[in-house]
Coordinates of N, CA, C and O and ligand atoms in Angstrom, one line a residue:
M189 N -20.2 -5.6 -82.1 CA -21.0 -6.7 -82.4 C -22.1 -6.8 -81.1 O -21.4 -6.7 -80.1
N190 N -23.5 -7.4 -81.2 CA -24.1 -7.9 -80.6 C -23.8 -8.6 -79.5 O -22.6 -9.6 -79.9
N191 N -24.1 -9.1 -78.5 CA -23.9 -9.5 -77.3 C -24.9 -11.2 -78.3 O -26.0 -11.0 -78.7
K192 N -24.5 -12.3 -77.6 CA -25.0 -13.5 -78.3 C -25.2 -14.2 -76.7 O -24.1 -14.4 -76.0
I193 N -26.5 -14.6 -76.7 CA -27.1 -15.7 -75.3 C -27.8 -16.5 -76.0 O -28.0 -16.5 -77.2
I194 N -27.6 -17.5 -75.1 CA -28.4 -18.9 -75.2 C -29.4 -18.9 -74.1 O -29.3 -18.6 -72.9
I195 N -30.9 -19.4 -74.2 CA -31.5 -19.8 -73.4 C -31.6 -21.7 -73.7 O -32.4 -21.7 -74.3
I196 N -31.5 -21.9 -72.2 CA -31.2 -23.6 -72.3 C -32.4 -24.0 -71.5 O -32.4 -23.7 -70.6
N197 N -33.4 -24.8 -72.1 CA -34.7 -25.5 -71.4 C -34.6 -27.1 -71.4 O -33.9 -28.1 -72.2
G198 N -34.5 -27.1 -70.0 CA -34.3 -28.8 -69.8 C -35.6 -29.7 -70.4 O -37.0 -29.0 -70.4
P199 N -36.1 -31.1 -69.4 CA -37.0 -32.0 -70.1 C -38.5 -31.4 -69.6 O -38.9 -31.0 -68.9
N200 N -39.4 -31.8 -70.5 CA -40.7 -31.5 -70.7 C -40.7 -30.1 -70.5 O -42.2 -29.6 -70.8
L201 N -40.3 -29.1 -70.9 CA -40.5 -27.7 -71.1 C -40.9 -27.7 -72.4 O -41.7 -26.4 -72.5
N202 N -40.8 -28.6 -73.2 CA -41.6 -28.1 -75.0 C -42.6 -28.6 -74.4 O -43.6 -28.3 -75.9
L203 N -43.4 -29.4 -73.4 CA -44.9 -29.3 -72.9 C -45.7 -28.2 -72.6 O -46.6 -28.4 -72.2
L204 N -44.7 -26.6 -72.2 CA -45.2 -25.8 -71.8 C -47.0 -25.6 -72.4 O -47.1 -25.3 -73.6
G205 N -48.0 -25.4 -71.4 CA -49.0 -25.1 -72.4 C -50.1 -26.2 -71.8 O -51.4 -25.9 -71.6
E206 N -49.4 -27.2 -71.8 CA -50.3 -28.8 -72.3 C -50.0 -28.8 -70.2 O -51.3 -29.7 -69.6
R207 N -48.6 -29.2 -69.5 CA -48.7 -29.5 -68.5 C -48.9 -28.2 -67.5 O -49.0 -27.7 -67.6
E208 N -49.8 -29.2 -66.2 CA -49.3 -28.2 -65.2 C -50.1 -27.0 -65.3 O -49.0 -26.0 -65.3
Q209 N -50.9 -26.6 -65.9 CA -51.2 -25.3 -66.2 C -50.9 -24.2 -64.8 O -50.3 -23.3 -64.8
S210 N -51.4 -24.8 -64.1 CA -51.5 -24.1 -62.8 C -49.8 -23.6 -62.2 O -50.1 -22.6 -61.6
Q211 N -49.1 -24.5 -62.6 CA -47.7 -24.3 -61.9 C -46.8 -23.4 -63.5 O -46.3 -22.9 -62.8
Y212 N -47.0 -23.8 -64.3 CA -46.6 -23.5 -65.7 C -47.4 -22.4 -66.6 O -46.8 -22.0 -67.0
G213 N -48.5 -21.9 -66.3 CA -49.3 -21.0 -67.7 C -49.7 -21.8 -68.2 O -49.5 -23.1 -68.4
S214 N -50.1 -21.1 -69.4 CA -51.4 -21.4 -70.5 C -50.2 -21.4 -71.9 O -51.0 -22.0 -72.5
I215 N -49.4 -20.0 -71.4 CA -48.7 -20.0 -73.1 C -47.7 -21.4 -73.4 O -47.2 -22.4 -72.4
S216 N -47.6 -21.7 -74.8 CA -46.7 -22.7 -75.2 C -45.7 -22.3 -75.4 O -45.0 -21.1 -75.4
F217 N -44.8 -23.4 -75.6 CA -43.6 -23.3 -75.7 C -42.7 -22.1 -77.1 O -42.1 -21.6 -76.9
D218 N -43.9 -22.9 -78.0 CA -43.6 -21.7 -79.4 C -44.1 -20.7 -79.3 O -43.0 -19.6 -79.5
K219 N -45.0 -20.0 -78.4 CA -45.1 -18.7 -77.9 C -44.3 -18.3 -77.3 O -43.8 -16.8 -77.7
L220 N -43.5 -18.9 -76.3 CA -42.9 -18.6 -75.5 C -41.3 -18.1 -76.0 O -40.8 -17.0 -75.9
Q221 N -41.2 -18.9 -77.1 CA -39.8 -18.6 -78.0 C -40.4 -17.4 -78.5 O -39.2 -16.3 -78.5
E222 N -41.2 -17.3 -78.9 CA -41.7 -15.9 -80.1 C -41.3 -15.1 -79.0 O -40.5 -13.5 -79.4
N223 N -42.0 -14.8 -77.7 CA -41.9 -13.6 -77.0 C -39.8 -13.4 -76.5 O -39.9 -12.3 -76.6
C224 N -39.4 -14.2 -76.4 CA -38.2 -14.4 -76.1 C -37.4 -13.5 -77.4 O -36.0 -12.8 -77.1
L225 N -37.6 -14.1 -78.0 CA -37.0 -13.7 -79.5 C -37.5 -12.0 -79.7 O -36.5 -11.2 -80.1
K226 N -38.3 -11.7 -79.1 CA -38.8 -10.4 -79.2 C -38.0 -9.6 -78.6 O -37.7 -8.1 -79.0
K227 N -38.4 -10.1 -77.6 CA -37.7 -9.2 -76.4 C -36.1 -8.9 -77.0 O -35.7 -7.7 -76.5
S228 N -35.2 -9.7 -77.2 CA -34.0 -9.9 -77.8 C -33.8 -8.8 -78.5 O -32.6 -8.4 -78.2
K229 N -34.3 -9.1 -79.6 CA -34.1 -8.4 -80.3 C -34.3 -6.9 -80.1 O -33.8 -6.3 -80.8
E230 N -35.2 -6.3 -79.7 CA -35.5 -4.8 -78.7 C -33.9 -4.3 -77.8 O -34.1 -3.5 -78.2
L231 N -33.9 -5.7 -77.8 CA -32.2 -5.1 -76.8 C -31.3 -5.2 -77.4 O -30.4 -5.2 -77.3
D232 N -31.1 -5.7 -78.8 CA -29.7 -5.7 -79.7 C -29.2 -7.0 -79.1 O -28.3 -7.1 -79.7
L233 N -29.8 -8.0 -78.6 CA -29.4 -9.1 -78.4 C -29.2 -10.2 -79.1 O -30.5 -10.4 -79.8
E234 N -28.5 -11.4 -79.5 CA -28.8 -12.2 -80.5 C -28.8 -13.3 -79.7 O -28.5 -13.3 -78.5
V235 N -30.3 -14.3 -79.5 CA -30.7 -15.1 -78.6 C -30.7 -16.5 -79.5 O -31.4 -16.7 -80.5
K236 N -30.2 -17.6 -78.8 CA -30.5 -19.1 -79.5 C -31.4 -19.6 -78.5 O -31.2 -19.5 -77.3
F237 N -32.5 -20.1 -78.9 CA -33.7 -20.9 -77.6 C -33.3 -22.8 -78.1 O -33.2 -23.1 -79.3
A238 N -33.2 -23.0 -76.7 CA -32.5 -24.3 -77.1 C -33.1 -25.2 -76.0 O -33.7 -24.5 -74.8
Q239 N -33.8 -26.6 -76.5 CA -34.5 -27.3 -75.5 C -34.0 -29.0 -75.7 O -34.1 -29.2 -76.6
S240 N -33.7 -29.5 -74.5 CA -33.7 -31.0 -74.9 C -33.8 -32.1 -73.7 O -34.3 -31.2 -72.5
N241 N -34.8 -32.8 -74.0 CA -35.7 -33.8 -72.7 C -33.9 -34.8 -72.2 O -34.2 -35.5 -71.2
I242 N -32.8 -34.8 -72.8 CA -31.7 -35.6 -72.9 C -30.8 -34.9 -72.4 O -30.0 -34.0 -72.5
E243 N -30.6 -35.5 -70.9 CA -29.1 -34.6 -70.1 C -28.0 -34.7 -70.5 O -27.5 -33.8 -70.5
G244 N -27.3 -35.8 -71.1 CA -26.4 -35.6 -72.0 C -26.1 -34.5 -72.6 O -25.2 -33.8 -73.5
E245 N -27.4 -34.4 -73.8 CA -27.5 -33.2 -74.7 C -27.4 -31.9 -74.4 O -26.6 -31.1 -74.8
L246 N -28.0 -32.0 -73.2 CA -27.8 -30.6 -72.3 C -26.3 -30.3 -71.9 O -25.9 -29.2 -72.0
V247 N -25.5 -31.1 -71.3 CA -24.5 -31.1 -71.2 C -23.8 -30.3 -72.4 O -22.9 -29.8 -72.1
N248 N -23.7 -31.3 -73.5 CA -22.9 -31.1 -74.8 C -23.4 -29.6 -75.0 O -22.5 -28.4 -75.4
I249 N -24.8 -29.3 -75.0 CA -25.3 -27.7 -75.3 C -24.5 -26.6 -74.5 O -23.9 -25.4 -74.9
I250 N -24.1 -27.0 -73.6 CA -23.6 -26.0 -72.4 C -21.9 -26.2 -72.6 O -21.9 -24.8 -72.7
Q251 N -21.5 -27.1 -72.9 CA -19.9 -26.8 -73.3 C -19.8 -26.2 -74.5 O -18.9 -25.1 -74.7
D252 N -20.1 -26.6 -75.3 CA -20.3 -25.6 -76.8 C -20.9 -24.1 -76.7 O -20.2 -23.3 -77.4
S253 N -21.4 -24.0 -75.5 CA -21.9 -22.5 -75.6 C -20.3 -21.3 -75.1 O -20.7 -20.4 -74.9
R254 N -19.6 -22.6 -74.8 CA -18.1 -21.3 -73.9 C -17.8 -20.7 -75.1 O -17.4 -19.8 -74.8
N255 N -17.8 -21.3 -76.3 CA -17.4 -20.1 -77.3 C -17.9 -19.4 -77.7 O -17.9 -19.1 -79.4
K256 N -19.0 -19.9 -77.9 CA -20.4 -19.1 -78.7 C -21.3 -18.3 -78.2 O -21.5 -17.3 -78.9
F257 N -21.3 -18.1 -76.8 CA -22.6 -17.5 -76.1 C -21.9 -16.4 -75.0 O -21.2 -17.0 -74.4
D258 N -21.8 -15.3 -75.1 CA -21.6 -14.3 -73.8 C -22.4 -14.2 -72.7 O -22.0 -14.0 -71.4
G259 N -23.4 -15.4 -72.6 CA -23.8 -15.5 -71.6 C -25.1 -16.6 -71.6 O -25.6 -17.0 -72.8
I260 N -25.6 -17.3 -70.2 CA -26.5 -18.6 -70.4 C -27.1 -18.2 -69.6 O -27.2 -17.6 -68.5
I261 N -28.7 -18.7 -70.0 CA -30.3 -18.4 -68.9 C -30.7 -19.8 -69.2 O -30.6 -20.5 -70.3
I262 N -30.7 -20.0 -68.0 CA -31.0 -21.9 -68.1 C -31.8 -22.0 -67.2 O -32.4 -21.9 -65.8
N263 N -32.9 -23.1 -67.5 CA -34.1 -23.2 -66.6 C -34.3 -25.2 -67.1 O -34.3 -25.6 -68.1
A264 N -33.1 -25.6 -66.0 CA -32.7 -26.9 -66.1 C -33.8 -27.7 -65.9 O -33.9 -29.4 -65.9
A265 N -35.1 -27.2 -65.4 CA -36.3 -28.0 -65.1 C -35.7 -29.3 -64.0 O -35.2 -29.0 -63.1
A266 N -36.5 -30.3 -64.2 CA -36.2 -31.6 -63.1 C -34.7 -32.1 -63.2 O -34.5 -32.4 -61.9
F267 N -33.7 -31.4 -64.0 CA -32.2 -32.1 -63.7 C -31.7 -31.1 -62.9 O -30.3 -31.3 -62.4
T268 N -32.1 -29.5 -62.4 CA -31.9 -29.1 -61.7 C -31.6 -29.5 -60.1 O -30.5 -29.0 -59.3
H269 N -32.5 -30.7 -60.2 CA -32.5 -30.8 -58.4 C -31.4 -32.5 -58.6 O -31.7 -32.9 -57.6
T270 N -31.5 -33.1 -59.8 CA -30.4 -33.9 -59.8 C -29.2 -34.3 -60.6 O -28.6 -35.6 -60.0
S271 N -28.8 -33.4 -61.3 CA -27.8 -33.4 -62.4 C -26.4 -32.7 -62.0 O -26.2 -32.0 -62.1
V272 N -25.6 -33.9 -61.3 CA -24.2 -33.1 -61.1 C -23.1 -32.6 -62.4 O -22.8 -31.8 -62.5
A273 N -23.7 -33.6 -63.7 CA -23.2 -33.3 -64.8 C -23.4 -32.0 -65.2 O -22.7 -31.0 -66.2
I274 N -24.5 -31.7 -65.0 CA -25.0 -30.3 -65.4 C -24.6 -29.4 -64.8 O -24.1 -28.1 -65.1
R275 N -24.6 -29.4 -63.4 CA -23.8 -28.4 -62.6 C -22.0 -28.1 -62.8 O -21.6 -26.9 -63.0
D276 N -21.7 -29.6 -63.3 CA -19.8 -29.5 -63.3 C -19.8 -29.0 -64.7 O -19.2 -28.1 -64.7
A277 N -21.0 -28.6 -66.2 CA -20.5 -28.0 -66.8 C -20.6 -26.6 -67.1 O -20.1 -25.9 -67.3
L278 N -21.6 -26.5 -66.5 CA -22.1 -25.1 -65.4 C -20.8 -24.2 -65.4 O -20.3 -23.1 -65.5
D279 N -20.2 -25.2 -64.1 CA -19.1 -24.6 -63.5 C -17.8 -24.0 -64.4 O -17.0 -23.6 -63.9
V280 N -17.5 -24.8 -65.7 CA -16.5 -24.6 -66.4 C -17.1 -23.3 -67.3 O -15.9 -22.5 -67.7
Y281 N -18.1 -22.9 -67.3 CA -18.4 -22.1 -67.9 C -18.5 -20.6 -67.3 O -18.9 -20.6 -66.1
K282 N -17.3 -19.6 -67.5 CA -16.8 -18.6 -67.1 C -17.7 -17.7 -67.0 O -17.1 -15.9 -66.6
K283 N -18.9 -17.3 -68.1 CA -19.6 -16.3 -67.8 C -20.3 -16.0 -67.3 O -21.0 -17.2 -67.0
P284 N -21.4 -15.0 -67.3 CA -23.0 -14.7 -66.7 C -23.3 -16.0 -66.9 O -23.8 -16.3 -67.9
I285 N -23.9 -16.7 -65.7 CA -25.2 -17.8 -65.9 C -26.6 -17.4 -65.0 O -26.2 -16.9 -63.7
I286 N -27.7 -17.0 -65.4 CA -29.0 -17.0 -64.6 C -30.1 -18.0 -64.9 O -30.3 -18.6 -65.9
E287 N -29.6 -18.6 -63.6 CA -30.8 -19.7 -63.2 C -32.4 -19.4 -63.2 O -32.7 -18.4 -62.7
L288 N -33.5 -20.3 -63.6 CA -34.4 -19.7 -64.4 C -35.3 -20.8 -63.6 O -35.8 -21.8 -64.3
H289 N -36.5 -20.8 -63.1 CA -37.7 -21.7 -62.9 C -39.3 -20.4 -63.4 O -39.2 -19.6 -62.7
I290 N -39.9 -21.3 -64.1 CA -41.4 -20.5 -64.0 C -41.9 -21.0 -62.5 O -42.6 -20.1 -62.3
S291 N -42.2 -21.8 -61.8 CA -42.9 -21.7 -60.7 C -42.2 -21.6 -59.6 O -40.5 -21.4 -59.7
N292 N -42.4 -21.4 -58.1 CA -41.3 -21.2 -57.1 C -41.0 -22.8 -56.6 O -42.0 -23.5 -55.9
I293 N -39.9 -22.6 -56.8 CA -39.7 -24.5 -56.3 C -39.2 -24.5 -54.6 O -39.7 -25.3 -54.4
Y294 N -39.1 -23.5 -54.3 CA -39.1 -23.3 -52.9 C -40.6 -23.3 -52.2 O -40.8 -23.9 -50.8
K295 N -41.3 -23.6 -52.8 CA -42.9 -23.7 -52.1 C -43.5 -24.8 -52.7 O -44.4 -25.1 -52.4
R296 N -42.5 -25.4 -53.0 CA -43.7 -27.0 -54.1 C -43.0 -28.4 -53.3 O -42.2 -28.2 -51.5
E297 N -42.7 -29.6 -53.7 CA -42.7 -30.7 -53.2 C -40.8 -30.7 -52.3 O -40.0 -29.1 -53.0
E298 N -40.3 -31.2 -51.9 CA -39.4 -31.0 -50.4 C -37.8 -31.8 -52.0 O -36.9 -30.5 -52.2
F299 N -38.5 -32.1 -53.0 CA -37.4 -32.8 -54.1 C -37.1 -31.7 -54.8 O -35.8 -31.8 -55.2
R300 N -37.7 -30.6 -54.8 CA -37.5 -29.4 -55.8 C -37.1 -28.6 -55.2 O -36.7 -27.4 -55.9
Q301 N -36.8 -28.4 -53.8 CA -36.5 -27.2 -53.0 C -34.7 -27.6 -52.8 O -34.4 -26.2 -52.3
K302 N -34.0 -28.2 -53.3 CA -33.0 -27.9 -53.9 C -32.5 -27.9 -55.3 O -33.0 -28.6 -55.8
S303 N -31.4 -27.0 -55.3 CA -31.0 -26.8 -56.6 C -29.7 -26.9 -56.4 O -28.7 -26.5 -55.8
L304 N -29.0 -27.9 -57.5 CA -27.7 -27.9 -57.6 C -26.9 -27.2 -58.2 O -25.7 -27.4 -58.2
I305 N -27.5 -26.2 -58.6 CA -26.4 -25.4 -59.4 C -26.8 -23.6 -59.2 O -25.7 -23.1 -59.1
S306 N -27.5 -23.5 -57.8 CA -27.7 -22.4 -57.6 C -26.5 -21.7 -56.9 O -26.4 -20.4 -57.1
D307 N -25.6 -22.2 -56.4 CA -24.0 -21.7 -55.6 C -23.2 -21.1 -56.8 O -22.3 -21.0 -56.4
I308 N -23.5 -21.6 -58.0 CA -22.5 -21.3 -59.2 C -22.8 -20.4 -60.0 O -22.1 -20.3 -61.0
V309 N -24.4 -20.2 -60.1 CA -24.7 -19.1 -60.9 C -24.4 -17.8 -60.5 O -24.3 -17.6 -59.6
T310 N -24.6 -17.0 -61.7 CA -24.5 -15.4 -61.3 C -25.7 -14.8 -60.6 O -25.8 -14.4 -59.3
G311 N -27.1 -15.2 -60.8 CA -28.4 -14.8 -60.3 C -29.2 -15.8 -60.9 O -29.2 -16.4 -61.6
G312 N -30.8 -15.9 -60.5 CA -31.6 -16.4 -60.5 C -33.2 -15.8 -60.3 O -33.4 -14.7 -59.6
I313 N -33.7 -16.1 -61.0 CA -35.1 -16.0 -61.1 C -36.4 -16.9 -61.1 O -36.1 -17.9 -61.7
F314 N -36.9 -17.1 -59.6 CA -38.0 -18.2 -59.6 C -39.7 -17.6 -59.3 O -39.6 -16.8 -58.9
G315 N -40.9 -18.5 -59.9 CA -42.0 -18.3 -59.4 C -42.6 -16.9 -59.7 O -43.8 -16.5 -59.4
L316 N -42.1 -16.4 -61.1 CA -42.5 -15.4 -61.8 C -43.7 -15.6 -62.9 O -43.6 -14.9 -63.9
G317 N -43.8 -16.9 -63.0 CA -44.5 -17.4 -64.3 C -43.4 -17.3 -65.5 O -42.1 -17.1 -65.3
T318 N -43.8 -17.6 -66.7 CA -43.4 -17.5 -68.1 C -42.7 -16.0 -68.1 O -41.4 -15.7 -69.2
D319 N -43.2 -14.8 -67.5 CA -42.5 -13.5 -67.4 C -41.5 -13.6 -67.1 O -40.3 -12.4 -67.6
G320 N -40.8 -14.7 -66.6 CA -39.1 -14.7 -66.2 C -38.4 -14.7 -67.2 O -37.1 -14.4 -66.6
Y321 N -38.7 -15.6 -68.2 CA -37.9 -15.5 -69.4 C -37.3 -14.0 -69.8 O -36.2 -13.7 -70.2
I322 N -38.6 -13.1 -69.9 CA -38.2 -11.7 -70.1 C -37.5 -11.1 -69.3 O -36.6 -10.2 -69.7
L323 N -37.7 -11.0 -67.9 CA -36.7 -10.8 -66.6 C -35.4 -11.1 -67.2 O -34.7 -10.3 -66.6
A324 N -35.5 -12.6 -67.5 CA -34.0 -12.8 -67.1 C -32.6 -12.5 -68.8 O -32.2 -12.1 -68.3
I325 N -33.8 -12.4 -69.5 CA -33.3 -11.5 -71.2 C -32.6 -10.3 -70.6 O -31.4 -9.8 -71.0
I326 N -33.9 -9.5 -69.7 CA -33.3 -8.0 -69.1 C -32.1 -7.5 -68.4 O -31.2 -7.3 -68.7
S327 N -32.5 -8.8 -67.1 CA -30.9 -8.8 -66.7 C -29.6 -9.3 -67.1 O -28.9 -8.6 -67.1
M328 N -29.7 -10.3 -68.3 CA -28.4 -10.7 -69.0 C -28.3 -9.4 -69.9 O -26.5 -9.5 -70.0
H329 N -28.8 -8.8 -70.1 CA -28.6 -7.3 -71.1 C -27.9 -6.7 -70.5 O -26.8 -6.2 -70.8
K330 N -28.4 -6.2 -69.0 CA -27.7 -5.3 -68.5 C -26.3 -6.2 -67.7 O -25.5 -5.5 -67.5
L331 N -26.4 -7.0 -67.4 CA -25.0 -8.4 -66.8 C -23.9 -7.7 -68.3 O -23.0 -7.3 -67.9
L332 N -24.8 -7.9 -69.3 CA -23.5 -7.8 -70.3 C -22.4 -6.8 -71.0 O -21.8 -6.5 -71.2
K333 N -23.9 -5.5 -70.3 CA -23.3 -4.5 -70.8 C -22.7 -3.5 -69.2 O -22.8 -2.1 -69.3
N334 N -22.6 -4.4 -68.1 CA -22.1 -4.0 -67.3 C -22.8 -2.6 -66.4 O -22.4 -1.5 -66.0
E335 N -24.4 -2.5 -66.6 CA -25.0 -2.1 -65.8 C -25.8 -2.3 -64.8 O -26.9 -2.0 -64.1
N336 N -25.4 -3.3 -64.5 CA -26.3 -3.9 -63.4 C -26.0 -3.6 -61.6 O -25.4 -3.0 -62.1
Ligands
LIG652 C1 -39.1 -26.1 -63.2 C2 -39.0 -26.6 -61.8 C3 -38.8 -27.6 -61.7 O1 -38.9 -28.6 -60.6 C4 -39.6 -28.9 -62.8 O2 -39.1 -30.1 -63.0 C5 -39.5 -28.3 -64.5 C6 -39.8 -27.1 -64.3 C7 -39.9 -24.5 -63.3 O3 -39.8 -23.8 -64.4 O4 -40.6 -24.2 -62.4 O5 -39.9 -28.8 -65.0 O6 -38.0 -25.7 -63.7

Protein backbone atom coordinates (compact mmCIF):
# COMPACT_ATOMS: atom_id res chain seq x y z
CA MET A 1 0.00 0.00 0.00
CA ASN A 2 1.20 3.53 -0.78
CA ASN A 3 2.33 5.77 2.04
CA LYS A 4 0.01 8.61 2.90
CA ILE A 5 1.27 12.00 3.97
CA ILE A 6 -0.31 15.29 4.91
CA ILE A 7 1.01 18.78 4.17
CA ILE A 8 -0.36 21.16 6.80
CA ASN A 9 -0.31 24.91 6.18
CA GLY A 10 -0.94 27.58 8.80
CA PRO A 11 -2.36 31.09 8.69
CA ASN A 12 -2.14 33.35 5.64
CA LEU A 13 -0.51 30.74 3.44
CA ASN A 14 -3.78 30.64 1.50
CA LEU A 15 -2.76 34.13 0.29
CA LEU A 16 0.46 32.98 -1.36
CA GLY A 17 1.11 34.88 -4.57
CA GLU A 18 -0.63 37.90 -3.07
CA ARG A 19 1.27 38.48 0.20
CA GLU A 20 4.88 39.76 0.44
CA GLN A 21 6.15 38.32 -2.83
CA SER A 22 9.72 39.26 -1.87
CA GLN A 23 9.53 36.68 0.94
CA TYR A 24 7.10 34.12 -0.41
CA GLY A 25 7.36 34.29 -4.21
CA SER A 26 4.66 34.70 -6.78
CA ILE A 27 3.05 31.28 -7.10
CA SER A 28 -0.48 30.96 -5.80
CA PHE A 29 -1.58 28.54 -3.09
CA ASP A 30 -3.63 26.59 -5.63
CA LYS A 31 -0.65 26.25 -7.97
CA LEU A 32 1.55 25.16 -5.05
CA GLN A 33 -1.01 22.51 -4.15
CA GLU A 34 -1.08 21.35 -7.79
CA ASN A 35 2.74 21.07 -7.86
CA CYS A 36 2.77 19.10 -4.59
CA LEU A 37 0.08 16.69 -5.81
CA LYS A 38 2.02 16.16 -9.05
CA LYS A 39 5.33 15.41 -7.28
CA SER A 40 3.62 13.08 -4.77
CA LYS A 41 1.94 11.18 -7.58
CA GLU A 42 5.32 10.69 -9.30
CA LEU A 43 6.61 9.15 -6.07
CA ASP A 44 3.49 7.03 -5.48
CA LEU A 45 2.71 8.95 -2.32
CA GLU A 46 -0.86 9.76 -1.40
CA VAL A 47 -1.00 13.34 -0.20
CA LYS A 48 -3.54 15.56 1.49
CA PHE A 49 -3.02 19.32 1.39
CA ALA A 50 -4.58 21.18 4.32
CA GLN A 51 -4.68 24.82 5.38
CA SER A 52 -6.25 26.69 8.27
CA ASN A 53 -5.99 30.15 9.75
CA ILE A 54 -7.23 28.83 13.10
CA GLU A 55 -4.84 27.44 15.71
CA GLY A 56 -7.32 24.95 17.23
CA GLU A 57 -8.23 23.63 13.80
CA LEU A 58 -4.56 22.96 13.11
CA VAL A 59 -4.30 21.10 16.44
CA ASN A 60 -7.32 18.98 15.42
CA ILE A 61 -5.78 18.25 12.00
CA ILE A 62 -2.50 17.16 13.65
CA GLN A 63 -4.33 14.96 16.18
CA ASP A 64 -6.46 13.35 13.43
CA SER A 65 -3.30 12.64 11.42
CA ARG A 66 -2.05 10.16 14.04
CA ASN A 67 -4.01 7.27 12.63
CA LYS A 68 -4.41 8.46 9.04
CA PHE A 69 -1.02 9.60 7.76
CA ASP A 70 2.51 8.15 7.78
CA GLY A 71 4.20 11.53 7.86
CA ILE A 72 3.52 15.24 8.34
CA ILE A 73 5.05 18.15 6.44
CA ILE A 74 4.11 21.33 8.27
CA ASN A 75 4.46 25.02 7.57
CA ALA A 76 2.87 26.32 10.76
CA ALA A 77 3.48 29.89 9.51
CA ALA A 78 3.14 32.49 12.30
CA PHE A 79 2.08 29.82 14.82
CA THR A 80 5.61 28.37 14.51
CA HIS A 81 6.76 31.20 16.74
CA THR A 82 3.89 31.26 19.24
CA SER A 83 1.95 28.02 19.56
CA VAL A 84 2.69 25.67 22.43
CA ALA A 85 -0.56 23.87 21.49
CA ILE A 86 0.70 23.01 18.00
CA ARG A 87 4.06 21.93 19.44
CA ASP A 88 2.32 19.67 21.98
CA ALA A 89 0.09 18.12 19.29
CA LEU A 90 3.12 17.43 17.06
CA ASP A 91 4.98 15.95 20.01
CA VAL A 92 2.29 13.26 20.34
CA TYR A 93 2.71 12.30 16.67
CA LYS A 94 5.29 9.53 16.66
CA LYS A 95 6.01 9.37 12.92
CA PRO A 96 8.26 11.59 10.71
CA ILE A 97 7.60 15.33 10.73
CA ILE A 98 9.28 17.87 8.43
CA GLU A 99 9.13 21.55 9.42
CA LEU A 100 8.99 23.83 6.42
CA HIS A 101 9.33 27.56 5.85
CA ILE A 102 9.35 29.30 2.50
CA SER A 103 11.51 32.15 3.79
CA ASN A 104 14.67 31.98 5.87
CA ILE A 105 13.16 32.72 9.27
CA TYR A 106 16.66 33.11 10.77
CA LYS A 107 17.40 36.07 8.48
CA ARG A 108 14.21 37.93 9.35
CA GLU A 109 12.77 39.80 12.35
CA GLU A 110 13.90 38.58 15.75
CA PHE A 111 10.43 37.26 16.66
CA ARG A 112 10.57 34.90 13.67
CA GLN A 113 13.97 33.50 14.57
CA LYS A 114 12.54 31.25 17.26
CA SER A 115 10.65 28.10 16.27
CA LEU A 116 8.75 26.28 19.01
CA ILE A 117 8.74 23.07 16.97
CA SER A 118 12.27 22.64 15.55
CA ASP A 119 13.50 20.54 18.47
CA ILE A 120 10.70 17.98 18.20
CA VAL A 121 10.56 17.47 14.41
CA THR A 122 12.59 15.02 12.33
CA GLY A 123 14.13 17.75 10.18
CA GLY A 124 13.49 21.06 8.51
CA ILE A 125 13.73 23.06 5.30
CA PHE A 126 13.72 26.86 5.18
CA GLY A 127 14.68 29.72 2.88
CA LEU A 128 14.40 27.81 -0.39
CA GLY A 129 11.12 29.34 -1.51
CA THR A 130 8.10 27.26 -2.42
CA ASP A 131 10.49 24.67 -3.92
CA GLY A 132 10.96 23.68 -0.28
CA TYR A 133 7.61 21.89 -0.48
CA ILE A 134 8.85 19.69 -3.32
CA LEU A 135 12.12 19.01 -1.48
CA ALA A 136 10.16 18.12 1.66
CA ILE A 137 8.02 15.64 -0.30
CA ILE A 138 11.16 13.99 -1.72
CA SER A 139 12.74 13.82 1.76
CA MET A 140 9.57 12.44 3.32
CA HIS A 141 9.38 9.79 0.61
CA LYS A 142 12.95 8.73 1.45
CA LEU A 143 12.29 8.78 5.20
CA LEU A 144 9.27 6.52 4.75
CA LYS A 145 11.19 4.15 2.52
CA ASN A 146 14.13 4.22 4.97
CA GLU A 147 16.41 5.46 2.20
CA ASN A 148 17.58 8.63 3.93
C1 LIG B 1 6.64 31.29 7.14
C2 LIG B 1 7.46 32.21 8.04
C3 LIG B 1 6.62 32.74 9.18
O1 LIG B 1 7.40 33.58 10.01
C4 LIG B 1 5.45 33.52 8.66
O2 LIG B 1 4.63 33.95 9.72
C5 LIG B 1 4.66 32.81 7.62
C6 LIG B 1 5.36 31.94 6.67
C7 LIG B 1 7.43 30.85 5.88
O3 LIG B 1 6.94 29.95 5.21
O4 LIG B 1 8.46 31.43 5.55
O5 LIG B 1 3.45 32.99 7.51
O6 LIG B 1 6.34 30.11 7.86
